[in-house]
Short mmCIF file of C-alpha atoms and ligand atoms in Angstrom, two decimals:
data_model
loop_
_atom_site.label_atom_id
_atom_site.label_comp_id
_atom_site.label_asym_id
_atom_site.label_seq_id
_atom_site.Cartn_x
_atom_site.Cartn_y
_atom_site.Cartn_z
CA MET A 1 0.00 0.00 0.00
CA GLU A 2 2.90 2.29 0.96
CA SER A 3 4.64 1.69 -2.39
CA ALA A 4 1.39 2.18 -4.37
CA ALA A 5 1.01 5.61 -2.76
CA LEU A 6 4.63 6.43 -3.57
CA LEU A 7 4.15 5.39 -7.20
CA LYS A 8 1.02 7.52 -7.42
CA ALA A 9 2.91 10.51 -5.99
CA ILE A 10 5.74 10.03 -8.48
CA ILE A 11 3.32 9.91 -11.43
CA GLU A 12 1.34 12.90 -10.16
CA ASN A 13 4.47 15.01 -9.77
CA ALA A 14 6.39 13.86 -12.82
CA ILE A 15 7.61 16.65 -15.12
CA ASP A 16 6.93 14.51 -18.21
CA GLY A 17 3.40 13.58 -19.15
CA ILE A 18 2.26 10.01 -18.58
CA ILE A 19 -0.81 8.54 -20.29
CA THR A 20 -2.03 4.93 -20.23
CA ILE A 21 -4.40 3.42 -22.78
CA ASP A 22 -6.12 0.05 -23.09
CA GLU A 23 -5.84 -2.42 -25.94
CA ARG A 24 -8.42 -0.55 -28.00
CA GLY A 25 -6.64 2.76 -27.58
CA HIS A 26 -8.94 4.29 -24.96
CA ILE A 27 -7.35 6.58 -22.39
CA GLU A 28 -7.36 5.02 -18.90
CA SER A 29 -5.27 7.54 -16.99
CA ILE A 30 -3.55 10.85 -17.56
CA ASN A 31 -1.19 12.64 -15.14
CA PRO A 32 -1.26 16.41 -14.40
CA ALA A 33 1.82 17.11 -16.55
CA ALA A 34 0.08 15.53 -19.55
CA CYS A 35 -3.12 17.42 -18.75
CA ALA A 36 -1.19 20.69 -18.67
CA LEU A 37 0.48 19.90 -21.98
CA PHE A 38 -2.70 18.98 -23.82
CA GLN A 39 -4.83 21.58 -21.92
CA TYR A 40 -7.47 19.00 -20.86
CA THR A 41 -8.77 17.94 -17.46
CA PRO A 42 -8.68 14.16 -16.85
CA GLY A 43 -12.49 14.06 -17.00
CA GLU A 44 -12.49 15.43 -20.55
CA VAL A 45 -10.28 12.72 -21.99
CA ILE A 46 -10.51 9.55 -19.87
CA GLY A 47 -12.42 6.88 -21.81
CA LYS A 48 -11.82 8.69 -25.13
CA ASN A 49 -9.67 7.35 -27.95
CA ILE A 50 -6.05 8.52 -27.59
CA SER A 51 -6.24 9.80 -31.17
CA VAL A 52 -8.06 12.95 -29.94
CA LEU A 53 -4.64 14.10 -28.76
CA MET A 54 -3.11 13.66 -32.24
CA PRO A 55 -3.15 15.90 -35.31
CA SER A 56 -3.76 14.45 -38.78
CA PRO A 57 -2.73 12.04 -40.20
CA ASP A 58 -1.88 10.08 -37.02
CA ARG A 59 -5.37 10.93 -35.72
CA GLU A 60 -7.04 8.92 -38.48
CA ASN A 61 -4.44 6.19 -38.60
CA HIS A 62 -3.80 5.42 -34.95
CA ASP A 63 -6.43 2.66 -34.63
CA GLY A 64 -4.82 1.03 -37.62
CA TYR A 65 -1.32 1.27 -36.08
CA LEU A 66 -2.55 -0.38 -32.89
CA ALA A 67 -4.42 -3.16 -34.69
CA ARG A 68 -1.40 -3.88 -36.90
CA TYR A 69 0.88 -4.10 -33.87
CA GLN A 70 -1.47 -6.45 -32.09
CA ARG A 71 -1.74 -8.58 -35.25
CA THR A 72 1.92 -8.70 -36.30
CA GLY A 73 3.90 -7.66 -33.22
CA ASP A 74 5.70 -5.26 -35.55
CA ALA A 75 6.31 -2.18 -33.37
CA HIS A 76 6.99 1.32 -34.74
CA ILE A 77 6.91 3.16 -31.41
CA ILE A 78 6.38 0.67 -28.60
CA GLY A 79 9.71 -0.07 -26.96
CA ILE A 80 11.42 2.31 -29.39
CA GLY A 81 10.22 5.87 -28.87
CA ARG A 82 10.28 8.65 -31.41
CA GLU A 83 9.56 12.30 -32.02
CA VAL A 84 5.86 12.95 -32.76
CA ARG A 85 3.39 15.83 -32.69
CA GLY A 86 0.53 16.35 -30.25
CA LEU A 87 -2.73 18.28 -30.61
CA LYS A 88 -3.72 20.61 -27.78
CA LYS A 89 -7.29 21.42 -26.92
CA ASP A 90 -6.88 24.91 -28.48
CA GLY A 91 -5.99 23.26 -31.79
CA SER A 92 -2.29 24.06 -31.65
CA VAL A 93 0.27 21.40 -32.40
CA PHE A 94 3.50 20.81 -30.43
CA PRO A 95 6.45 18.47 -30.79
CA PHE A 96 7.30 15.89 -28.13
CA ARG A 97 9.35 12.81 -27.63
CA LEU A 98 7.11 9.75 -27.04
CA GLY A 99 8.23 6.58 -25.33
CA VAL A 100 5.68 3.76 -25.16
CA SER A 101 5.97 0.61 -23.13
CA GLN A 102 3.63 -2.33 -22.96
CA VAL A 103 2.50 -3.48 -19.54
CA GLN A 104 0.88 -6.82 -18.65
CA TYR A 105 -1.43 -6.00 -15.72
CA SER A 106 -3.93 -8.30 -14.01
CA GLY A 107 -4.53 -10.42 -17.08
CA ARG A 108 -4.78 -7.66 -19.67
CA ILE A 109 -2.46 -5.41 -21.70
CA ILE A 110 -2.14 -1.67 -21.24
CA TYR A 111 0.15 0.76 -23.02
CA ASN A 112 2.03 3.38 -21.13
CA GLY A 113 3.12 6.56 -22.91
CA PHE A 114 5.79 8.95 -21.60
CA ILE A 115 5.56 12.41 -23.11
CA HIS A 116 8.56 14.74 -23.08
CA ASP A 117 7.75 18.19 -24.44
CA LEU A 118 10.21 19.33 -27.11
CA THR A 119 8.69 22.75 -27.82
CA ARG A 120 11.56 24.69 -26.35
CA GLU A 121 14.26 22.52 -27.94
CA LYS A 122 12.56 22.78 -31.33
CA ASP A 123 12.17 26.53 -30.95
CA ALA A 124 15.83 26.83 -30.08
CA GLU A 125 16.75 24.60 -33.01
CA GLU A 126 14.56 26.68 -35.31
CA LYS A 127 16.12 29.87 -34.05
CA LEU A 128 19.60 28.43 -34.52
CA ARG A 129 18.73 27.39 -38.04
CA GLY A 130 17.40 30.90 -38.65
CA TYR A 131 20.62 32.45 -37.36
CA ALA A 132 22.70 30.13 -39.49
CA ALA A 133 20.64 30.98 -42.59
CA LYS A 134 20.86 34.68 -41.82
CA LEU A 135 24.61 34.36 -41.35
CA GLU A 136 24.95 32.53 -44.61
CA GLU A 137 22.91 35.22 -46.32
CA LEU A 138 25.12 37.89 -44.82
CA VAL A 139 28.27 36.11 -45.92
CA GLU A 140 26.83 35.69 -49.41
CA GLU A 141 25.90 39.37 -49.50
CA ARG A 142 29.32 40.50 -48.35
CA THR A 143 31.07 38.18 -50.77
CA SER A 144 29.01 39.40 -53.69
CA SER A 145 29.54 43.04 -52.79
CA LEU A 146 33.25 42.26 -52.47
CA LYS A 147 33.14 40.58 -55.87
CA GLU A 148 31.42 43.64 -57.31
CA THR A 149 34.07 45.91 -55.86
CA VAL A 150 36.83 43.74 -57.30
CA LEU A 151 35.12 43.76 -60.72
CA ALA A 152 34.64 47.53 -60.61
CA LEU A 153 38.27 47.93 -59.67
CA GLN A 154 39.35 45.71 -62.53
CA ALA A 155 37.19 47.65 -64.98
CA ALA A 156 38.61 50.94 -63.72
CA LYS A 157 42.11 49.57 -64.10
CA GLU A 158 41.42 48.45 -67.65
CA GLU A 159 39.93 51.82 -68.50
CA VAL A 160 42.97 53.64 -67.15
CA SER A 161 45.39 51.43 -69.02
CA LEU A 162 43.28 51.77 -72.17
CA SER A 163 43.29 55.55 -72.06
CA LEU A 164 46.99 55.44 -71.21
CA GLU A 165 47.55 53.25 -74.26
CA LYS A 166 45.52 55.67 -76.37
CA GLU A 167 47.49 58.61 -75.01
CA LYS A 168 50.73 56.79 -75.82
CA GLU A 169 49.56 56.01 -79.35
CA LEU A 170 48.57 59.61 -79.90
CA SER A 171 51.88 60.98 -78.69
CA GLN A 172 53.69 58.38 -80.85
CA LEU A 173 51.60 59.50 -83.79
CA LYS A 174 52.49 63.11 -83.12
CA SER A 175 56.19 62.45 -82.83
CA ARG A 176 56.07 60.41 -86.04
CA PHE A 177 54.29 63.32 -87.66
CA VAL A 178 56.97 65.75 -86.55
CA SER A 179 59.73 63.59 -88.01
CA MET A 180 57.72 62.99 -91.21
CA ALA A 181 56.88 66.68 -91.53
CA SER A 182 60.45 67.85 -91.06
CA HIS A 183 61.39 65.50 -93.88
CA GLU A 184 58.44 65.95 -96.23
CA PHE A 185 58.12 69.69 -95.77
CA ARG A 186 61.74 70.32 -96.70
CA THR A 187 61.39 69.54 -100.43
CA PRO A 188 58.38 71.76 -101.18
CA LEU A 189 59.72 74.50 -98.92
CA SER A 190 63.08 74.60 -100.65
CA ALA A 191 61.28 74.51 -104.02
CA ILE A 192 59.25 77.54 -102.92
CA GLN A 193 62.39 79.27 -101.71
CA LEU A 194 64.20 78.59 -104.98
CA SER A 195 61.25 79.69 -107.11
CA ALA A 196 60.91 82.90 -105.10
CA VAL A 197 64.57 83.75 -105.66
CA LEU A 198 64.20 83.00 -109.37
CA ILE A 199 61.03 85.09 -109.68
CA GLU A 200 62.95 88.00 -108.16
CA LYS A 201 65.65 87.52 -110.77
CA TYR A 202 63.19 87.08 -113.69
CA SER A 203 61.15 90.08 -112.63
CA ALA A 204 64.25 92.28 -113.00
CA GLN A 205 64.58 90.89 -116.53
CA LYS A 206 60.80 91.16 -117.09
CA ASP A 207 60.86 87.50 -118.15
CA ASN A 208 57.15 86.83 -117.71
CA GLU A 209 57.21 83.30 -119.06
CA ASN A 210 59.66 82.11 -116.42
CA ILE A 211 57.91 84.08 -113.72
CA ALA A 212 54.66 82.27 -114.53
CA LYS A 213 56.46 78.90 -114.54
CA HIS A 214 57.82 79.48 -111.04
CA ILE A 215 54.55 80.82 -109.70
CA ALA A 216 52.99 77.54 -110.88
CA LYS A 217 55.75 75.63 -109.07
CA ILE A 218 55.11 77.56 -105.87
CA LYS A 219 51.39 76.87 -106.15
CA ASN A 220 52.07 73.18 -106.65
CA ALA A 221 54.39 73.01 -103.64
CA VAL A 222 51.87 74.82 -101.47
CA ARG A 223 49.17 72.38 -102.64
CA ASN A 224 51.38 69.48 -101.56
CA LEU A 225 51.98 70.98 -98.15
CA THR A 226 48.30 71.67 -97.69
CA SER A 227 47.39 68.12 -98.59
CA ILE A 228 49.88 66.73 -96.05
CA LEU A 229 48.42 68.99 -93.37
CA ASN A 230 44.88 68.02 -94.38
CA ASP A 231 45.75 64.34 -94.06
CA PHE A 232 47.11 64.90 -90.63
CA LEU A 233 44.07 66.87 -89.57
CA SER A 234 41.83 64.05 -90.87
CA LEU A 235 43.84 61.60 -88.81
CA GLU A 236 43.49 63.69 -85.65
CA LYS A 237 39.76 64.00 -86.24
CA LEU A 238 39.50 60.25 -86.74
CA GLU A 239 41.56 59.58 -83.61
CA ALA A 240 39.28 61.83 -81.60
CA GLY A 241 36.23 59.95 -82.96
CA LYS A 242 34.93 63.16 -84.52
CA VAL A 243 34.20 61.73 -87.97
CA GLU A 244 30.59 60.62 -88.50
CA PRO A 245 29.53 59.44 -91.94
CA VAL A 246 26.58 61.32 -93.44
CA TYR A 247 24.75 58.97 -95.81
CA ALA A 248 23.06 60.18 -98.96
CA GLU A 249 21.97 58.59 -102.20
CA PHE A 250 23.88 59.50 -105.37
CA ASP A 251 24.74 58.25 -108.85
CA ILE A 252 28.05 56.42 -108.63
CA VAL A 253 28.86 56.83 -112.36
CA LYS A 254 28.47 60.62 -112.33
CA PHE A 255 30.41 60.73 -109.06
CA ALA A 256 33.26 58.61 -110.51
CA GLU A 257 33.48 60.67 -113.71
CA ASP A 258 33.91 63.88 -111.70
CA ILE A 259 36.76 62.30 -109.77
CA ILE A 260 38.45 61.10 -112.97
CA GLU A 261 38.32 64.59 -114.43
CA GLU A 262 40.04 65.93 -111.35
CA MET A 263 42.62 63.15 -111.12
CA GLN A 264 43.43 63.06 -114.83
CA MET A 265 44.88 66.55 -114.36
CA VAL A 266 47.47 65.38 -111.85
CA ALA A 267 48.31 62.17 -113.75
CA LYS A 268 51.71 61.71 -115.37
CA GLN A 269 52.44 62.07 -119.07
CA ASN A 270 50.15 59.70 -121.01
CA GLN A 271 48.88 58.06 -117.88
CA LEU A 272 45.28 57.27 -118.73
CA ILE A 273 42.58 56.58 -116.16
CA VAL A 274 40.09 54.12 -117.68
CA TYR A 275 36.72 53.92 -115.96
CA GLU A 276 34.06 51.25 -116.20
CA HIS A 277 30.90 50.60 -114.20
CA THR A 278 29.37 47.13 -114.00
CA GLY A 279 25.75 46.37 -113.15
CA THR A 280 22.41 47.86 -114.16
CA GLU A 281 22.04 49.68 -110.86
CA SER A 282 24.05 52.88 -110.38
CA LEU A 283 22.54 54.43 -107.24
CA ALA A 284 24.71 54.15 -104.14
CA LYS A 285 24.15 55.30 -100.59
CA LEU A 286 27.27 56.37 -98.71
CA ASP A 287 29.04 59.43 -97.36
CA GLN A 288 30.21 61.03 -100.61
CA ALA A 289 32.97 63.10 -99.05
CA LEU A 290 34.53 60.10 -97.29
CA LEU A 291 34.20 57.88 -100.37
CA LYS A 292 35.73 60.58 -102.59
CA ASN A 293 38.67 60.90 -100.23
CA CYS A 294 39.21 57.11 -100.37
CA ILE A 295 39.09 56.97 -104.16
CA ILE A 296 41.36 60.01 -104.59
CA ASN A 297 43.89 58.38 -102.28
CA LEU A 298 43.80 55.09 -104.20
CA ILE A 299 44.02 56.72 -107.64
CA GLY A 300 46.68 59.12 -106.29
CA ASN A 301 48.77 56.12 -105.25
CA ALA A 302 48.24 54.41 -108.60
CA ILE A 303 49.44 57.57 -110.35
CA LYS A 304 52.36 58.04 -108.02
CA TYR A 305 53.60 54.44 -107.98
CA SER A 306 53.31 53.66 -111.71
CA GLY A 307 55.16 55.06 -114.70
CA GLU A 308 54.31 57.27 -117.69
CA ASN A 309 52.43 55.78 -120.65
CA THR A 310 50.34 53.38 -118.57
CA PHE A 311 46.70 52.70 -117.93
CA ILE A 312 45.06 52.97 -114.54
CA GLU A 313 41.91 50.90 -114.35
CA PHE A 314 39.14 52.31 -112.21
CA ASN A 315 36.03 50.15 -111.81
CA THR A 316 32.81 50.42 -109.86
CA GLU A 317 30.26 47.66 -109.52
CA ILE A 318 26.97 47.22 -107.69
CA ALA A 319 26.17 43.55 -107.11
CA ASP A 320 24.76 41.40 -104.28
CA LYS A 321 23.73 44.52 -102.33
CA GLN A 322 27.31 45.71 -102.29
CA LEU A 323 29.27 48.49 -103.92
CA PHE A 324 32.77 47.54 -105.11
CA VAL A 325 35.37 50.13 -106.05
CA THR A 326 38.61 48.89 -107.62
CA VAL A 327 41.72 50.80 -108.63
CA LYS A 328 44.39 48.86 -110.52
CA ASP A 329 47.80 49.93 -111.81
CA ASN A 330 50.87 48.37 -113.48
CA GLY A 331 53.36 50.09 -111.20
CA ILE A 332 56.18 49.22 -108.82
CA GLY A 333 54.02 46.98 -106.57
CA ILE A 334 54.46 46.41 -102.83
CA PRO A 335 57.16 44.04 -101.49
CA GLU A 336 55.57 41.08 -99.71
CA ASN A 337 57.33 41.78 -96.40
CA ASP A 338 55.92 45.29 -96.32
CA GLN A 339 52.35 44.32 -97.10
CA LYS A 340 51.30 43.53 -93.52
CA HIS A 341 52.21 47.06 -92.36
CA LEU A 342 50.56 48.84 -95.25
CA PHE A 343 47.67 50.32 -93.30
CA GLU A 344 49.72 51.63 -90.37
CA ALA A 345 50.00 55.40 -90.16
CA PHE A 346 53.26 56.75 -91.65
CA PHE A 347 54.28 53.39 -93.05
CA ARG A 348 55.90 53.44 -96.50
CA ALA A 349 57.18 50.41 -98.37
CA HIS A 350 60.91 50.04 -98.97
CA ASN A 351 60.72 50.37 -102.74
CA THR A 352 59.34 53.93 -102.78
CA GLY A 353 62.82 55.42 -103.31
CA ASN A 354 62.44 59.19 -103.63
CA ILE A 355 58.76 59.15 -104.55
CA PRO A 356 57.27 61.64 -102.07
CA GLY A 357 54.62 60.56 -99.57
CA THR A 358 53.76 60.58 -95.90
CA GLY A 359 52.33 57.08 -95.43
CA LEU A 360 49.02 58.47 -94.17
CA GLY A 361 46.80 57.95 -97.21
CA LEU A 362 45.94 54.26 -96.81
CA ASN A 363 45.54 54.59 -93.06
CA ILE A 364 42.86 57.21 -93.64
CA VAL A 365 41.27 55.12 -96.42
CA THR A 366 40.89 52.09 -94.12
CA ARG A 367 39.45 54.17 -91.32
CA TYR A 368 36.91 55.88 -93.57
CA THR A 369 36.04 52.50 -95.10
CA ASN A 370 35.53 50.95 -91.67
CA LEU A 371 33.40 53.90 -90.55
CA MET A 372 31.05 53.09 -93.44
CA ASN A 373 31.07 49.36 -92.55
CA GLY A 374 33.18 48.58 -95.60
CA LYS A 375 36.14 46.31 -96.28
CA ILE A 376 39.46 46.90 -98.01
CA LYS A 377 41.47 44.30 -99.94
CA PHE A 378 44.50 44.46 -102.16
CA GLN A 379 46.73 42.38 -104.37
CA SER A 380 50.22 43.38 -105.32
CA LYS A 381 53.45 42.04 -106.82
CA VAL A 382 56.69 43.95 -107.10
CA ASN A 383 56.98 45.51 -110.57
CA LYS A 384 53.79 43.76 -111.67
CA GLY A 385 51.30 46.27 -110.34
CA THR A 386 48.78 46.69 -107.55
CA SER A 387 45.02 46.47 -107.21
CA PHE A 388 42.99 47.84 -104.31
CA THR A 389 39.30 47.09 -103.78
CA ILE A 390 37.02 48.71 -101.23
CA SER A 391 33.52 47.33 -100.79
CA PHE A 392 30.48 48.62 -98.90
CA PRO A 393 27.17 47.05 -97.97
CA GLN A 394 24.25 48.81 -99.71
P1 ATP B 1 50.42 59.72 -98.77
O1 ATP B 1 50.06 59.91 -97.34
O2 ATP B 1 50.89 60.95 -99.40
O3 ATP B 1 49.37 59.00 -99.52
P2 ATP B 1 51.91 57.33 -99.26
O4 ATP B 1 51.34 57.22 -100.59
O5 ATP B 1 53.31 56.94 -99.05
O6 ATP B 1 51.72 58.80 -98.70
P3 ATP B 1 49.86 55.53 -98.42
O7 ATP B 1 48.97 56.01 -99.46
O8 ATP B 1 49.32 55.28 -97.05
O9 ATP B 1 51.06 56.51 -98.19
O10 ATP B 1 50.55 54.22 -98.88
C1 ATP B 1 51.44 53.54 -98.00
C2 ATP B 1 52.49 52.84 -98.79
O11 ATP B 1 51.90 51.78 -99.52
C3 ATP B 1 53.15 53.68 -99.81
O12 ATP B 1 54.22 54.42 -99.25
C4 ATP B 1 53.65 52.63 -100.81
O13 ATP B 1 54.84 52.06 -100.34
C5 ATP B 1 52.56 51.59 -100.74
N1 ATP B 1 51.58 51.73 -101.82
C6 ATP B 1 50.32 52.19 -101.72
N2 ATP B 1 49.69 52.14 -102.89
C7 ATP B 1 50.56 51.63 -103.78
C8 ATP B 1 50.51 51.33 -105.18
N3 ATP B 1 49.42 51.55 -105.90
N4 ATP B 1 51.61 50.79 -105.74
C9 ATP B 1 52.72 50.56 -105.02
N5 ATP B 1 52.81 50.82 -103.69
C10 ATP B 1 51.77 51.36 -103.09
MG1 MG B 2 49.17 57.64 -100.85
#
């Protein structure tokens, strides 16, 4: 009797909940700790199916679990224990650790459940998981902002080195111009000087014929100097990105014939420019000023680098939505080793001897061609002539 009272006192004062059920799952006893957890008084639950203390789906399945165990002896909880969820009277659900033992008592079987509330542990776990996730987020954030900073730094570095490179190129270009100019300007300047002295002399003699001849020479030398300066100005404008093509429609044949008229005047003795246009279409759409500059440069080279009594072939063609312009001569050609440098500013091939030139013409031609989305190609053999073709999408 003494020990029965002790046992009762232990159960009544236990911190964990203790519930016993019969073989059919009906609640036989419930201790105060379990009552507090589930928010019921003993009177409200004794005699009821234990499943009233379970949320779905255990609630619907519990009878089945019990029957299966009694049929097969295959236990999922009894003697094992596991984490499950309980349903309080107010409808809320809480986690607890359930240990179930089977007791043989005065000829029948009862099941004894020990309920250890896990709400606080789970909350703490949840909080910990939250902190960890937040921390991870923070780390991710910091890393990505760090990555962004590194990328921005890299971009800034590239920009600086790019503009430095550009600056270097420009100053190289300028110094090359100075050395070219001091060389190329000397010939026309001394020609002007000489002609001026001679004009002075001829004017004393009233020799008008010779005076006129030297005035023409001065004019020619000044024209040369102006064209060199113009080329350099074009280059500077191109370098600064100040050249924008202005597209307009025009008749390519009329345009070409005007250029020939102009260029035929500066051709050598018996150097004949022969023009032909191929294709039924003759309307082109490009920047006329830029295209004219390109063609004048190409024909100018053909004149300069081929001899007297030769033909210079000048062809235009509109086909496959493209305009092709070809200038072909039978002149000195370009040595193979020099060909790869041809389009660099100030570059001149080694076989130019004392033919004057600055090496700017083709550089400007390629840049203008590129600005109009065109392409430039050439073929050349030493002493067998040269052919340049520029083509533009139409
Ligand atoms: P300029 O700036 O006065 O035109 P340039 O004629 O020397 O000077 P580019 O027109 O750029 O310069 O030509 C570069 C070089 O290419 C020339 O110096 C020459 O060596 C070579 N070249 C160009 N066209 C021809 C050609 N038709 N035949 C032979 N060589 C040529
Ligand atoms: Mg040239």
